[in-house]
Amino acid sequence: MNSNNDIACPMDCFDTCQATLIDGKVKASKEHKVTNGKLCVNFAHLLKEEKLEQAFFEDKEISLIQSLNILTEKLKNTKASSVLYYKGNGNLGVMQNSPKVFFGQYGATFTKGTLCEGAGDKGIEKGRGFNTNPPLQNLLDSDIIVVWGRNLSITSPHMYELIKDKTFITIDPSKTPIAKKSQIHLQINPKTDHDLALLMTRFAYMNDMEDKYNSNYWNQGAEDFLDLAKSKPLMSYEKTTGVNLQDVQKAIDLMKDKKVAILMGLGAQKYYEGVQITRTIDSFAAYIGLHNKKAGGVWYLANSTYAYDNQFKVKVKKEVDIVEVNFASYELVFIQGANPVISAPNTQRLINDLKNTFVVYFGTTYNDTCKWANLIIPSSNFLAKKDIRLSYGHDLKAISNIVKSSHQNTISEYNLSQYLLKEFDFNCLKNEDDIILYYKNTKVEIEEIKTFEFIDELDIEELYYKKTTNNYYFLTSKQKNTLNSSFKVDNYLYINPVNSFKDNDNVLVKSPHGSAEFKIKCDENIKENCIVVYAGAKNANYLSPPSSDEFANSAIFQDTLVTLDLL
Ligand SMILES: Nc1nc2c(c(=O)[nH]1)N[C@H]1C(S)=C(S)[C@@H](COP(=O)(O)OP(=O)(O)OC[C@H]3O[C@@H](n4cnc5c(=O)[nH]c(N)nc54)[C@H](O)[C@@H]3O)O[C@H]1N2
Ligand SMILES: Nc1nc2c(c(=O)[nH]1)N[C@H]1C(S)=C(S)[C@@H](COP(=O)(O)OP(=O)(O)OC[C@H]3O[C@@H](n4cnc5c(=O)[nH]c(N)nc54)[C@H](O)[C@@H]3O)O[C@H]1N2
Ligand code: SF4
Ligand SMILES: [Mo]
């Protein structure tokens, strides 16, 4: 049932939930299969959060129209290529793309790549040609779920609810809630998933699990892939991955002759060679024939717009790597729906850069990045703008209508774009309803994989070569009560109590890229040789590498080791 009061959760999350406003109250949709009548704690936080409803120029309150005039003037007086358009993931509705149409025609520099799933996306694309998820029904019809580098019950709580009674195998350095619920937990060393995938391929071969006779893509290098898997002694894998061979055999026994789904997350790909690592996992899946089946398959963060004609098409003149971009080399930086001071690598350099350019911030909250902004333009709340959400987790869409009037000091992404397009005499956007209807009405057929290119060589600088007894792997991942840098941010550093630190100890943490102070919290769910700092933590990205991966302009937050000194 569609209602004019339907709203979509705008947040960056696999589940893409649907809700409705009934008698002034937000109720979760029962018809949307994934939402299934429930919303999560972060949605409650979103409804309650303090909203930005005041424009500022050089820290002084101004009216919305004054802020738009200042922006227009500034843009008219700046060389277009010296303007950087930087969009984050604060709201994943398709209408968030509207400003691209203005900045494209204007001739601004855009960013390319992501702080998120890019390396894994490219790894999948290199094997299959495109990155889409199988139909949701395939997941529901599977028997065994392999959760690979994904904090499933926390980062896709609704998808998890639908499958919670199945048998799980989890591959994760941490004892996550899903790892604890799993029949088998392979507590892998970070950045060794390529080795584990090769080891599992060896076992699959020994257990006659290869898909030679059923698959239409077998010829594209499967034998070479098997040779690669055979190229290292079996025992060596035990040492590198930290996983024992008996447990791998148990996992393979569970998977044999079953309908298997692999749910991949970001974990395995936050490294310089994340493309190769993900492609090795997907090659293992292809080897045992998970693709193109009626049940099971491999899920990741799919490219949700893959099957659509882009309604915001623009010719971009110049693009720069989102991870390595130097804000200070632009005269004006327009930041939309992002909090790079917290979310992008190398916080220290970023803050210094932001001090040396004119920063325009366009968003819904006064976040950490606003402190460095010269001009702040408030964006309308999601309840006050029309939109549609496509999902990177599954194949359902969610619609958002206007259910609340927009605050007078705020403007939607669509309206800001139309305003600027008119001011500059550029071609305006299509009607908002038409754009949304296009995405709503376009039926997506999930494509078969026609050819699969198995990976046949690996060139990876192993992090374990640099590991000593004095340093730790640096893990940074998501948490229940925060959505990236929003809501109940947790600034602690988590470490296993076997290490000689106590709760509330203050430590100086150093990586080759920077240093920062943290307070300790002991947690036995963390692997002994790792530390964990959660996404959104104020100091996390003082430590992460300031460069992108080898192929995808994707962030590599975890490709570093850190040392801890008690203060
Ligand atoms: N509650 C909540 N939900 C969210 C978000 C949020 O902030 N909060 N963020 C959303 C966003 S932006 C995204 S991209 C998704 C991400 O969703 P996930 O992919 O689930 O995100 P992460 O928390 O990064 O989970 C990665 C998992 O990989 C593990 N890991 C780390 N390193 C390795 C490794 O080398 N190998 C293996 N095998 N595992 C490893 C971590 O311990 C962690 O459990 O979640 C979305 N959903
Ligand atoms: N250390 C570490 N860093 C990480 C990660 C990690 O796991 N660890 N995860 C990475 C990942 S996966 C991601 S996706 C990125 C996310 O990084 P960002 O894309 O920077 O996302 P957030 O930090 O959540 O900031 C989003 C901002 O968007 C604004 N916003 C919300 N809704 C709207 C809207 O409707 N319109 C506009 N204009 N603005 C809005 C809010 O003010 C909010 O502050 O962070 C990455 N950074
Ligand atoms: S689970 Fe994700 S999509 Fe659903 S309400 Fe929570 S944040 Fe939104
Ligand atoms: Mo993300």
XYZ file of C-alpha atoms and ligand atoms in Angstrom:
670
model
C 0.000 0.000 0.000
C 1.388 3.420 -0.937
C 0.436 6.426 1.100
C 1.135 10.143 0.683
C 2.568 9.995 4.177
C 5.267 7.442 3.352
C 8.816 8.406 4.287
C 12.097 6.644 3.599
C 14.946 6.447 6.061
C 17.586 8.626 4.380
C 20.584 7.193 6.229
C 23.548 5.336 4.772
C 22.560 1.793 5.700
C 21.947 -1.543 3.960
C 18.332 -1.819 5.124
C 16.773 1.280 3.448
C 13.677 1.199 5.625
C 10.221 2.544 4.833
C 7.970 4.300 7.343
C 4.668 6.230 7.338
C 3.475 9.208 9.316
C 0.182 8.248 10.989
C -1.590 10.732 13.312
C 1.636 12.705 13.678
C 3.656 9.613 14.649
C 6.249 7.794 12.548
C 5.366 4.116 12.177
C 7.532 1.463 10.548
C 6.092 -0.082 7.410
C 4.766 -3.627 7.674
C 4.440 -3.991 3.888
C 8.126 -3.266 3.171
C 9.541 -6.749 3.577
C 12.900 -5.700 5.020
C 11.531 -3.046 7.404
C 8.910 -5.534 8.610
C 7.254 -3.234 11.164
C 10.390 -2.078 13.009
C 12.787 0.854 12.910
C 16.196 1.060 14.544
C 17.657 3.152 17.339
C 19.444 5.432 14.863
C 16.156 6.334 13.225
C 14.873 7.443 16.649
C 18.081 9.484 17.046
C 17.519 11.080 13.646
C 14.004 12.217 14.564
C 15.269 13.740 17.805
C 18.587 15.262 16.722
C 19.190 18.981 16.967
C 18.683 20.416 13.525
C 20.609 23.188 11.826
C 18.007 25.886 11.143
C 20.161 28.982 10.934
C 22.513 30.196 8.188
C 25.879 31.687 9.176
C 28.520 33.797 7.453
C 31.876 34.107 9.262
C 30.107 32.911 12.439
C 27.395 35.600 12.233
C 23.727 34.693 11.869
C 22.283 35.669 8.484
C 19.058 34.893 6.637
C 18.772 32.004 4.200
C 18.432 34.372 1.243
C 21.555 36.273 2.339
C 23.457 32.967 2.436
C 22.292 32.150 -1.086
C 23.328 35.604 -2.309
C 26.786 35.242 -0.780
C 27.182 31.809 -2.378
C 26.093 33.105 -5.795
C 28.433 36.106 -5.602
C 31.348 33.948 -4.514
C 30.765 31.435 -7.296
C 30.469 34.214 -9.891
C 33.782 35.677 -8.757
C 35.774 32.455 -8.578
C 37.369 30.480 -11.392
C 35.104 27.444 -11.800
C 37.902 24.863 -11.746
C 39.065 26.345 -8.418
C 35.756 25.321 -6.867
C 35.571 21.822 -5.379
C 32.220 20.042 -5.062
C 32.475 17.472 -2.232
C 29.467 15.284 -1.464
C 29.255 12.865 1.451
C 26.823 10.131 2.421
C 24.735 11.921 5.070
C 21.562 11.273 3.084
C 21.425 8.609 0.364
C 18.207 9.712 -1.343
C 18.589 10.051 -5.113
C 17.581 13.748 -4.996
C 20.814 14.456 -3.122
C 22.442 14.315 -6.562
C 20.658 17.503 -7.718
C 23.554 19.885 -6.915
C 25.790 17.851 -9.248
C 23.767 19.208 -12.151
C 24.552 22.774 -11.151
C 28.216 22.221 -10.251
C 28.727 20.180 -13.439
C 27.441 22.951 -15.714
C 29.337 25.523 -13.679
C 32.572 23.581 -14.305
C 33.583 22.803 -10.718
C 36.071 20.070 -9.855
C 34.388 16.927 -8.509
C 35.749 14.136 -6.331
C 36.074 10.542 -7.522
C 36.146 7.409 -5.405
C 34.740 6.843 -1.922
C 35.535 6.642 1.778
C 33.441 3.518 1.870
C 32.994 0.474 -0.364
C 35.003 1.430 -3.467
C 37.776 -1.163 -3.378
C 35.332 -4.037 -2.841
C 33.072 -2.674 -5.562
C 35.921 -2.645 -8.079
C 37.071 -6.120 -6.948
C 33.631 -7.533 -7.705
C 33.387 -5.637 -10.969
C 36.734 -7.017 -12.139
C 35.424 -10.556 -11.691
C 31.771 -10.304 -12.731
C 31.702 -7.127 -14.830
C 29.238 -5.362 -12.506
C 28.391 -5.182 -8.824
C 24.787 -6.036 -8.048
C 23.230 -8.200 -5.343
C 21.175 -11.314 -6.125
C 17.412 -11.047 -5.392
C 16.488 -10.860 -1.709
C 14.536 -14.096 -2.155
C 17.822 -15.924 -2.874
C 19.016 -14.926 0.584
C 15.805 -16.058 2.228
C 16.067 -19.384 0.391
C 19.658 -20.107 1.396
C 20.681 -22.579 4.137
C 24.107 -21.381 5.231
C 25.136 -17.756 5.578
C 28.803 -16.811 5.525
C 29.232 -13.354 7.060
C 32.525 -12.117 5.694
C 33.906 -8.904 7.214
C 30.455 -7.566 7.989
C 28.942 -6.667 11.348
C 25.660 -8.077 10.072
C 23.270 -7.757 13.002
C 24.445 -4.191 13.729
C 24.845 -2.668 10.272
C 21.890 -4.418 8.601
C 19.638 -5.217 11.563
C 16.526 -5.733 9.451
C 18.134 -7.968 6.846
C 19.501 -9.972 9.772
C 16.032 -10.304 11.345
C 14.810 -11.991 8.159
C 17.502 -14.687 8.262
C 18.331 -14.968 11.951
C 17.284 -18.620 12.219
C 19.754 -19.830 9.609
C 23.185 -21.359 10.207
C 25.995 -18.796 10.220
C 29.740 -18.910 9.628
C 31.477 -15.622 10.466
C 34.894 -14.497 9.233
C 35.962 -11.548 11.348
C 38.883 -10.622 13.630
C 36.405 -9.477 16.296
C 33.855 -11.534 18.211
C 30.971 -9.505 16.849
C 27.402 -10.312 17.939
C 26.927 -12.343 14.743
C 30.234 -14.173 15.337
C 28.913 -15.247 18.731
C 25.702 -16.526 17.151
C 27.588 -18.434 14.471
C 28.221 -22.152 14.380
C 31.785 -21.369 13.272
C 33.765 -18.185 13.846
C 36.998 -17.923 11.883
C 38.765 -15.211 13.886
C 41.039 -14.130 11.085
C 44.063 -11.833 11.253
C 43.302 -8.522 9.518
C 44.258 -8.206 5.858
C 44.621 -11.947 5.275
C 41.246 -12.664 3.653
C 42.876 -13.382 0.293
C 44.837 -16.184 1.982
C 41.733 -17.554 3.690
C 39.788 -17.485 0.405
C 42.609 -19.419 -1.297
C 42.750 -21.905 1.577
C 38.989 -22.435 1.366
C 39.351 -22.958 -2.379
C 41.955 -25.693 -1.697
C 39.578 -27.421 0.708
C 36.665 -27.019 -1.694
C 38.774 -28.694 -4.398
C 39.701 -31.556 -2.074
C 36.017 -31.973 -1.218
C 34.859 -32.007 -4.874
C 32.916 -28.792 -4.513
C 34.018 -27.098 -7.709
C 31.243 -25.995 -10.002
C 32.940 -27.164 -13.216
C 29.971 -28.810 -14.846
C 27.152 -26.454 -13.880
C 28.656 -23.134 -14.478
C 28.633 -21.160 -17.708
C 31.606 -19.070 -16.652
C 34.034 -21.836 -15.694
C 36.487 -21.315 -18.531
C 37.586 -17.834 -17.547
C 40.603 -18.897 -15.545
C 39.244 -21.195 -12.826
C 42.127 -23.637 -13.281
C 44.655 -20.822 -12.934
C 42.839 -19.665 -9.817
C 43.138 -23.163 -8.379
C 46.863 -23.164 -9.236
C 47.173 -19.901 -7.316
C 45.423 -21.509 -4.338
C 47.814 -24.455 -4.532
C 50.901 -22.269 -4.794
C 51.530 -21.993 -1.034
C 51.930 -24.830 1.473
C 48.702 -25.561 3.373
C 50.314 -24.999 6.761
C 51.535 -21.537 5.769
C 47.932 -20.347 5.556
C 47.334 -21.310 9.167
C 50.181 -19.060 10.236
C 49.218 -16.039 8.143
C 45.461 -16.087 8.679
C 45.546 -17.180 12.326
C 42.774 -19.658 11.495
C 43.357 -23.371 12.042
C 42.851 -25.908 9.263
C 40.317 -27.993 11.233
C 38.008 -24.995 11.547
C 38.265 -24.309 7.828
C 37.444 -27.978 7.146
C 34.408 -27.672 9.440
C 33.241 -24.584 7.558
C 33.661 -26.353 4.232
C 31.748 -29.393 5.553
C 28.874 -27.108 6.536
C 28.807 -25.509 3.098
C 29.023 -28.689 1.009
C 25.843 -29.458 -0.943
C 24.047 -26.550 0.731
C 22.611 -23.346 -0.619
C 25.222 -20.855 0.501
C 24.976 -17.069 0.746
C 28.035 -14.935 1.399
C 27.271 -11.539 2.926
C 30.366 -9.407 2.492
C 30.959 -6.124 4.264
C 33.665 -3.510 4.278
C 36.062 -5.353 6.581
C 38.194 -7.249 4.087
C 38.674 -4.328 1.688
C 39.849 -1.374 3.792
C 43.387 -1.931 2.511
C 45.647 -0.810 -0.336
C 45.022 -4.077 -2.216
C 41.309 -4.232 -1.262
C 40.377 -4.810 -4.916
C 42.530 -7.940 -5.174
C 41.368 -9.212 -1.780
C 37.666 -8.870 -2.607
C 38.165 -10.390 -6.032
C 39.812 -13.417 -4.402
C 36.790 -13.922 -2.104
C 34.400 -13.556 -5.040
C 36.539 -15.986 -7.068
C 36.197 -18.566 -4.269
C 32.423 -18.025 -4.438
C 32.493 -18.516 -8.215
C 34.667 -21.624 -7.831
C 32.026 -23.337 -5.697
C 29.280 -22.054 -7.995
C 27.421 -19.510 -5.870
C 26.668 -17.092 -8.689
C 23.623 -17.272 -10.989
C 21.793 -19.755 -8.768
C 18.134 -19.754 -7.695
C 19.154 -19.645 -4.030
C 22.251 -18.250 -2.328
C 24.818 -15.954 -3.935
C 27.153 -13.183 -2.877
C 25.953 -9.874 -1.417
C 28.051 -6.767 -0.879
C 27.327 -3.047 -0.965
C 25.883 -3.142 -4.449
C 25.869 -0.345 -6.965
C 22.216 0.592 -6.429
C 21.945 2.780 -9.540
C 23.475 0.213 -11.906
C 20.286 -0.550 -13.843
C 18.981 3.022 -14.118
C 19.601 5.885 -16.529
C 21.218 8.579 -14.473
C 18.692 11.425 -14.133
C 21.434 13.818 -13.001
C 23.812 13.344 -15.897
C 26.601 15.910 -16.068
C 29.819 16.337 -17.970
C 32.446 16.635 -15.276
C 35.479 18.648 -16.363
C 37.903 17.491 -13.698
C 37.861 14.928 -10.897
C 40.252 14.446 -7.978
C 40.726 11.509 -5.624
C 38.356 11.957 -2.638
C 40.883 10.476 -0.232
C 43.898 12.470 -1.334
C 42.215 15.767 -2.256
C 43.916 18.854 -0.871
C 41.151 21.312 0.060
C 43.629 24.174 0.354
C 44.417 24.023 -3.345
C 40.858 25.222 -4.116
C 39.546 28.751 -3.621
C 36.123 27.508 -2.579
C 35.040 24.112 -1.272
C 31.340 23.223 -1.240
C 30.711 20.392 1.256
C 27.318 18.705 1.144
C 26.082 16.033 3.587
C 29.540 15.118 4.844
C 31.676 15.497 7.925
C 35.189 15.050 6.513
C 36.973 16.417 9.600
C 35.836 13.197 11.329
C 35.126 10.760 8.498
C 37.949 11.268 6.033
C 41.485 10.033 6.659
C 44.146 12.360 8.013
C 42.103 14.713 10.167
C 45.102 16.930 11.001
C 45.967 17.717 7.377
C 42.311 18.237 6.567
C 41.807 20.790 9.337
C 44.904 22.699 8.208
C 43.622 22.632 4.619
C 40.149 23.856 5.573
C 41.658 26.872 7.343
C 43.191 27.907 4.029
C 40.172 27.954 1.745
C 36.639 29.359 1.677
C 34.424 26.558 3.001
C 30.702 26.391 2.286
C 28.885 23.784 4.362
C 25.452 22.591 3.283
C 23.879 20.160 5.748
C 21.203 19.332 8.267
C 23.225 19.523 11.500
C 25.939 21.731 12.906
C 28.661 19.075 12.703
C 32.423 19.107 13.418
C 33.232 20.357 9.918
C 31.036 23.449 10.448
C 33.680 24.839 12.820
C 35.882 25.401 9.793
C 33.144 26.690 7.485
C 32.933 30.334 6.342
C 29.379 30.011 5.053
C 26.790 27.586 6.451
C 23.572 26.852 4.572
C 20.979 24.690 6.369
C 19.458 21.872 4.387
C 15.808 20.885 4.933
C 15.002 17.930 7.135
C 14.246 14.654 5.329
C 10.593 14.865 6.441
C 10.278 18.093 4.449
C 11.633 16.920 1.087
C 10.561 14.469 -1.594
C 12.854 11.607 -2.409
C 13.302 7.942 -3.208
C 15.849 5.521 -1.775
C 17.436 2.719 -3.749
C 19.258 0.168 -1.630
C 22.793 -1.193 -1.735
C 21.737 -4.082 0.506
C 18.690 -5.539 -1.257
C 16.316 -4.936 -4.173
C 13.504 -2.952 -2.491
C 12.980 0.798 -2.825
C 11.566 3.264 -0.290
C 9.636 6.443 -1.056
C 9.755 9.748 0.785
C 6.963 12.332 0.629
C 6.786 15.743 2.235
C 5.082 15.122 5.568
C 6.232 18.256 7.369
C 6.672 21.784 6.139
C 10.195 22.906 5.630
C 11.706 25.299 8.193
C 11.865 28.803 6.666
C 15.648 29.007 7.130
C 16.335 25.753 5.278
C 16.378 24.691 1.630
C 16.305 21.274 -0.045
C 19.078 20.037 -2.350
C 16.684 20.193 -5.316
C 15.560 23.764 -4.560
C 19.097 25.003 -3.947
C 20.157 23.512 -7.275
C 17.240 25.034 -9.200
C 17.961 28.397 -7.555
C 21.613 28.329 -8.643
C 20.802 27.006 -12.127
C 18.441 29.970 -12.641
C 20.900 32.504 -11.232
C 23.524 31.304 -13.709
C 21.112 30.878 -16.621
C 21.964 27.168 -16.909
C 19.631 24.339 -17.955
C 17.312 23.566 -15.065
C 16.613 20.155 -13.587
C 13.622 18.123 -14.676
C 10.504 18.268 -12.554
C 11.173 16.680 -9.160
C 8.158 14.369 -9.343
C 9.193 13.106 -12.785
C 12.666 12.205 -11.552
C 11.268 10.333 -8.568
C 8.631 8.580 -10.692
C 11.312 7.395 -13.099
C 13.205 5.651 -10.288
C 9.981 4.404 -8.729
C 8.550 2.922 -11.919
C 11.661 1.463 -13.503
C 11.626 -2.271 -12.885
C 15.038 -3.768 -12.364
C 15.810 -7.233 -13.672
C 18.798 -8.715 -11.908
C 21.352 -9.619 -14.543
C 23.034 -13.006 -14.886
C 26.803 -13.040 -14.739
C 27.851 -14.011 -18.252
C 31.571 -14.353 -17.790
C 33.563 -14.493 -14.610
C 37.229 -13.556 -14.662
C 38.900 -15.461 -11.836
C 41.874 -13.765 -10.232
C 45.057 -15.638 -11.131
C 47.805 -13.700 -9.387
C 48.168 -11.673 -6.242
C 50.562 -8.856 -5.520
C 49.924 -7.816 -1.931
C 52.184 -6.129 0.568
C 51.328 -8.227 3.597
C 50.690 -6.264 6.782
C 51.720 -9.250 8.924
C 55.343 -8.870 7.767
C 55.426 -5.537 9.620
C 53.637 -6.849 12.707
C 55.789 -7.209 15.822
C 54.870 -7.933 19.436
C 54.962 -4.180 20.076
C 52.335 -3.017 17.624
C 48.675 -3.694 16.859
C 46.444 -3.944 13.820
C 44.226 -0.836 13.615
C 40.557 -1.716 13.081
C 37.854 0.894 12.629
C 34.258 -0.136 12.081
C 30.614 0.736 12.775
C 28.602 0.690 15.945
C 24.983 0.267 16.971
C 24.264 3.732 18.354
C 25.976 5.838 15.737
C 25.537 6.275 12.034
C 29.055 7.137 10.929
C 29.804 10.451 12.683
C 26.229 11.140 13.823
C 24.489 10.572 17.165
C 26.019 8.816 20.218
C 29.665 8.973 19.176
C 32.029 6.702 21.131
C 35.594 8.011 21.450
C 37.136 5.034 23.315
C 39.886 2.756 22.076
C 38.936 -0.898 22.590
C 41.557 -3.531 23.363
C 41.606 -7.095 24.661
C 42.273 -7.252 28.437
C 45.163 -9.719 27.888
C 47.171 -6.648 26.936
C 48.456 -4.740 29.933
C 46.034 -1.823 29.832
C 43.157 -0.991 32.130
C 39.843 0.788 31.624
C 40.246 4.581 31.432
C 44.032 4.451 30.941
C 45.087 7.343 28.724
C 47.299 6.344 25.827
C 49.096 8.046 23.003
C 48.517 6.065 19.854
C 50.917 6.458 16.956
C 50.784 5.276 13.385
C 53.190 6.236 10.596
C 50.528 8.800 9.572
C 49.833 10.643 12.818
C 49.142 10.336 16.500
C 46.304 10.996 18.931
C 45.274 10.417 22.513
C 42.594 7.925 23.511
C 40.994 6.508 26.634
C 41.052 2.718 26.900
C 38.112 0.373 27.292
C 38.952 -3.310 27.699
C 36.841 -5.693 25.682
C 37.480 -9.388 25.295
C 35.647 -9.451 21.983
C 38.608 -7.722 20.359
C 41.331 -10.001 18.961
C 44.501 -9.895 21.071
C 46.649 -8.379 18.324
C 44.150 -5.650 17.297
C 42.728 -2.409 18.620
C 39.335 -1.059 17.557
C 38.237 2.572 17.300
C 34.716 3.065 16.001
C 33.610 5.215 13.067
C 32.775 8.718 14.233
C 35.359 8.689 17.053
C 36.901 12.144 17.145
C 40.506 11.011 16.868
C 40.248 7.865 14.732
C 41.373 9.424 11.501
C 44.479 11.060 12.902
C 45.892 7.532 12.507
C 44.553 6.277 9.165
C 46.583 6.380 5.946
C 46.045 9.573 3.922
C 46.149 7.768 0.584
C 43.760 5.696 -1.484
C 43.936 2.080 -2.647
C 45.716 0.945 -5.806
C 42.777 1.025 -8.279
C 39.519 2.495 -6.953
C 40.264 5.864 -5.258
C 38.940 4.227 -2.124
C 39.996 4.894 1.473
C 42.274 2.342 3.176
C 41.563 3.174 6.834
C 43.024 -0.077 8.203
C 46.226 -0.448 6.211
C 48.431 0.506 9.125
C 49.801 -0.720 12.435
C 49.819 1.375 15.599
C 51.755 1.557 18.857
C 50.305 2.484 22.259
C 52.135 4.399 24.989
C 50.645 4.911 28.396
C 50.411 8.607 29.295
N 24.486 1.054 13.154
C 25.144 1.419 12.047
N 24.857 0.857 10.852
C 25.549 1.228 9.742
C 26.538 2.246 9.787
C 26.813 2.840 11.072
O 27.670 3.733 11.196
N 26.108 2.397 12.158
N 27.200 2.629 8.657
C 26.671 2.239 7.367
C 27.726 2.292 6.348
S 28.242 3.814 5.828
C 28.307 1.195 5.830
S 29.461 1.348 4.602
C 27.929 -0.142 6.286
C 29.151 -0.996 6.581
O 28.757 -2.210 7.147
P 29.834 -3.282 7.586
O 30.578 -3.778 6.422
O 29.168 -4.266 8.472
O 30.791 -2.296 8.408
P 31.930 -2.394 9.393
O 31.523 -2.030 10.755
O 33.031 -1.626 8.808
O 32.200 -3.965 9.485
C 33.224 -4.544 9.069
C 33.451 -5.834 9.882
O 34.649 -6.334 9.342
C 35.512 -6.711 10.374
N 36.879 -6.600 9.858
C 37.793 -5.629 10.031
N 38.927 -5.927 9.373
C 38.734 -7.107 8.775
C 39.540 -7.923 7.930
O 40.688 -7.632 7.588
N 38.958 -9.080 7.474
C 37.706 -9.462 7.824
N 37.228 -10.598 7.350
N 36.939 -8.707 8.618
C 37.436 -7.537 9.065
C 35.194 -5.773 11.522
O 35.591 -6.363 12.745
C 33.691 -5.575 11.379
O 32.976 -6.504 12.161
O 27.149 -0.085 7.466
C 26.074 0.852 7.385
N 25.248 0.636 8.542
N 37.647 5.903 11.081
C 36.673 5.607 10.227
N 36.335 6.507 9.289
C 35.337 6.208 8.433
C 34.654 4.977 8.477
C 35.030 4.044 9.480
O 34.455 2.943 9.594
N 36.032 4.403 10.341
N 33.658 4.715 7.571
C 33.692 5.396 6.305
C 32.416 5.226 5.600
S 31.970 3.634 5.244
C 31.645 6.255 5.220
S 30.257 5.944 4.259
C 32.021 7.632 5.538
C 30.861 8.565 5.867
O 31.336 9.854 5.991
P 30.432 11.110 5.609
O 29.831 10.935 4.273
O 31.245 12.306 5.864
O 29.211 10.948 6.629
P 28.972 11.464 8.103
O 30.242 11.590 8.844
O 27.942 10.602 8.688
O 28.379 12.956 7.901
C 27.189 13.114 7.289
C 26.690 14.534 7.511
O 25.648 14.720 6.567
C 24.748 15.662 7.046
N 23.410 15.347 6.512
C 22.536 14.413 6.970
N 21.396 14.430 6.225
C 21.551 15.379 5.283
C 20.725 15.880 4.213
O 19.578 15.472 4.008
N 21.270 16.855 3.425
C 22.511 17.368 3.634
N 22.950 18.328 2.800
N 23.285 16.950 4.665
C 22.823 15.960 5.458
C 24.808 15.619 8.554
O 24.931 16.934 9.000
C 26.053 14.775 8.862
O 26.927 15.454 9.731
O 32.920 7.648 6.647
C 34.069 6.870 6.416
N 34.994 7.132 7.487
S 18.077 0.073 9.969
Fe 19.089 1.525 8.611
S 17.564 2.028 7.039
Fe 16.482 1.064 8.767
S 15.791 2.766 10.042
Fe 17.792 2.125 10.845
S 19.305 3.409 9.786
Fe 17.386 3.558 8.672
Mo 29.850 3.635 4.172
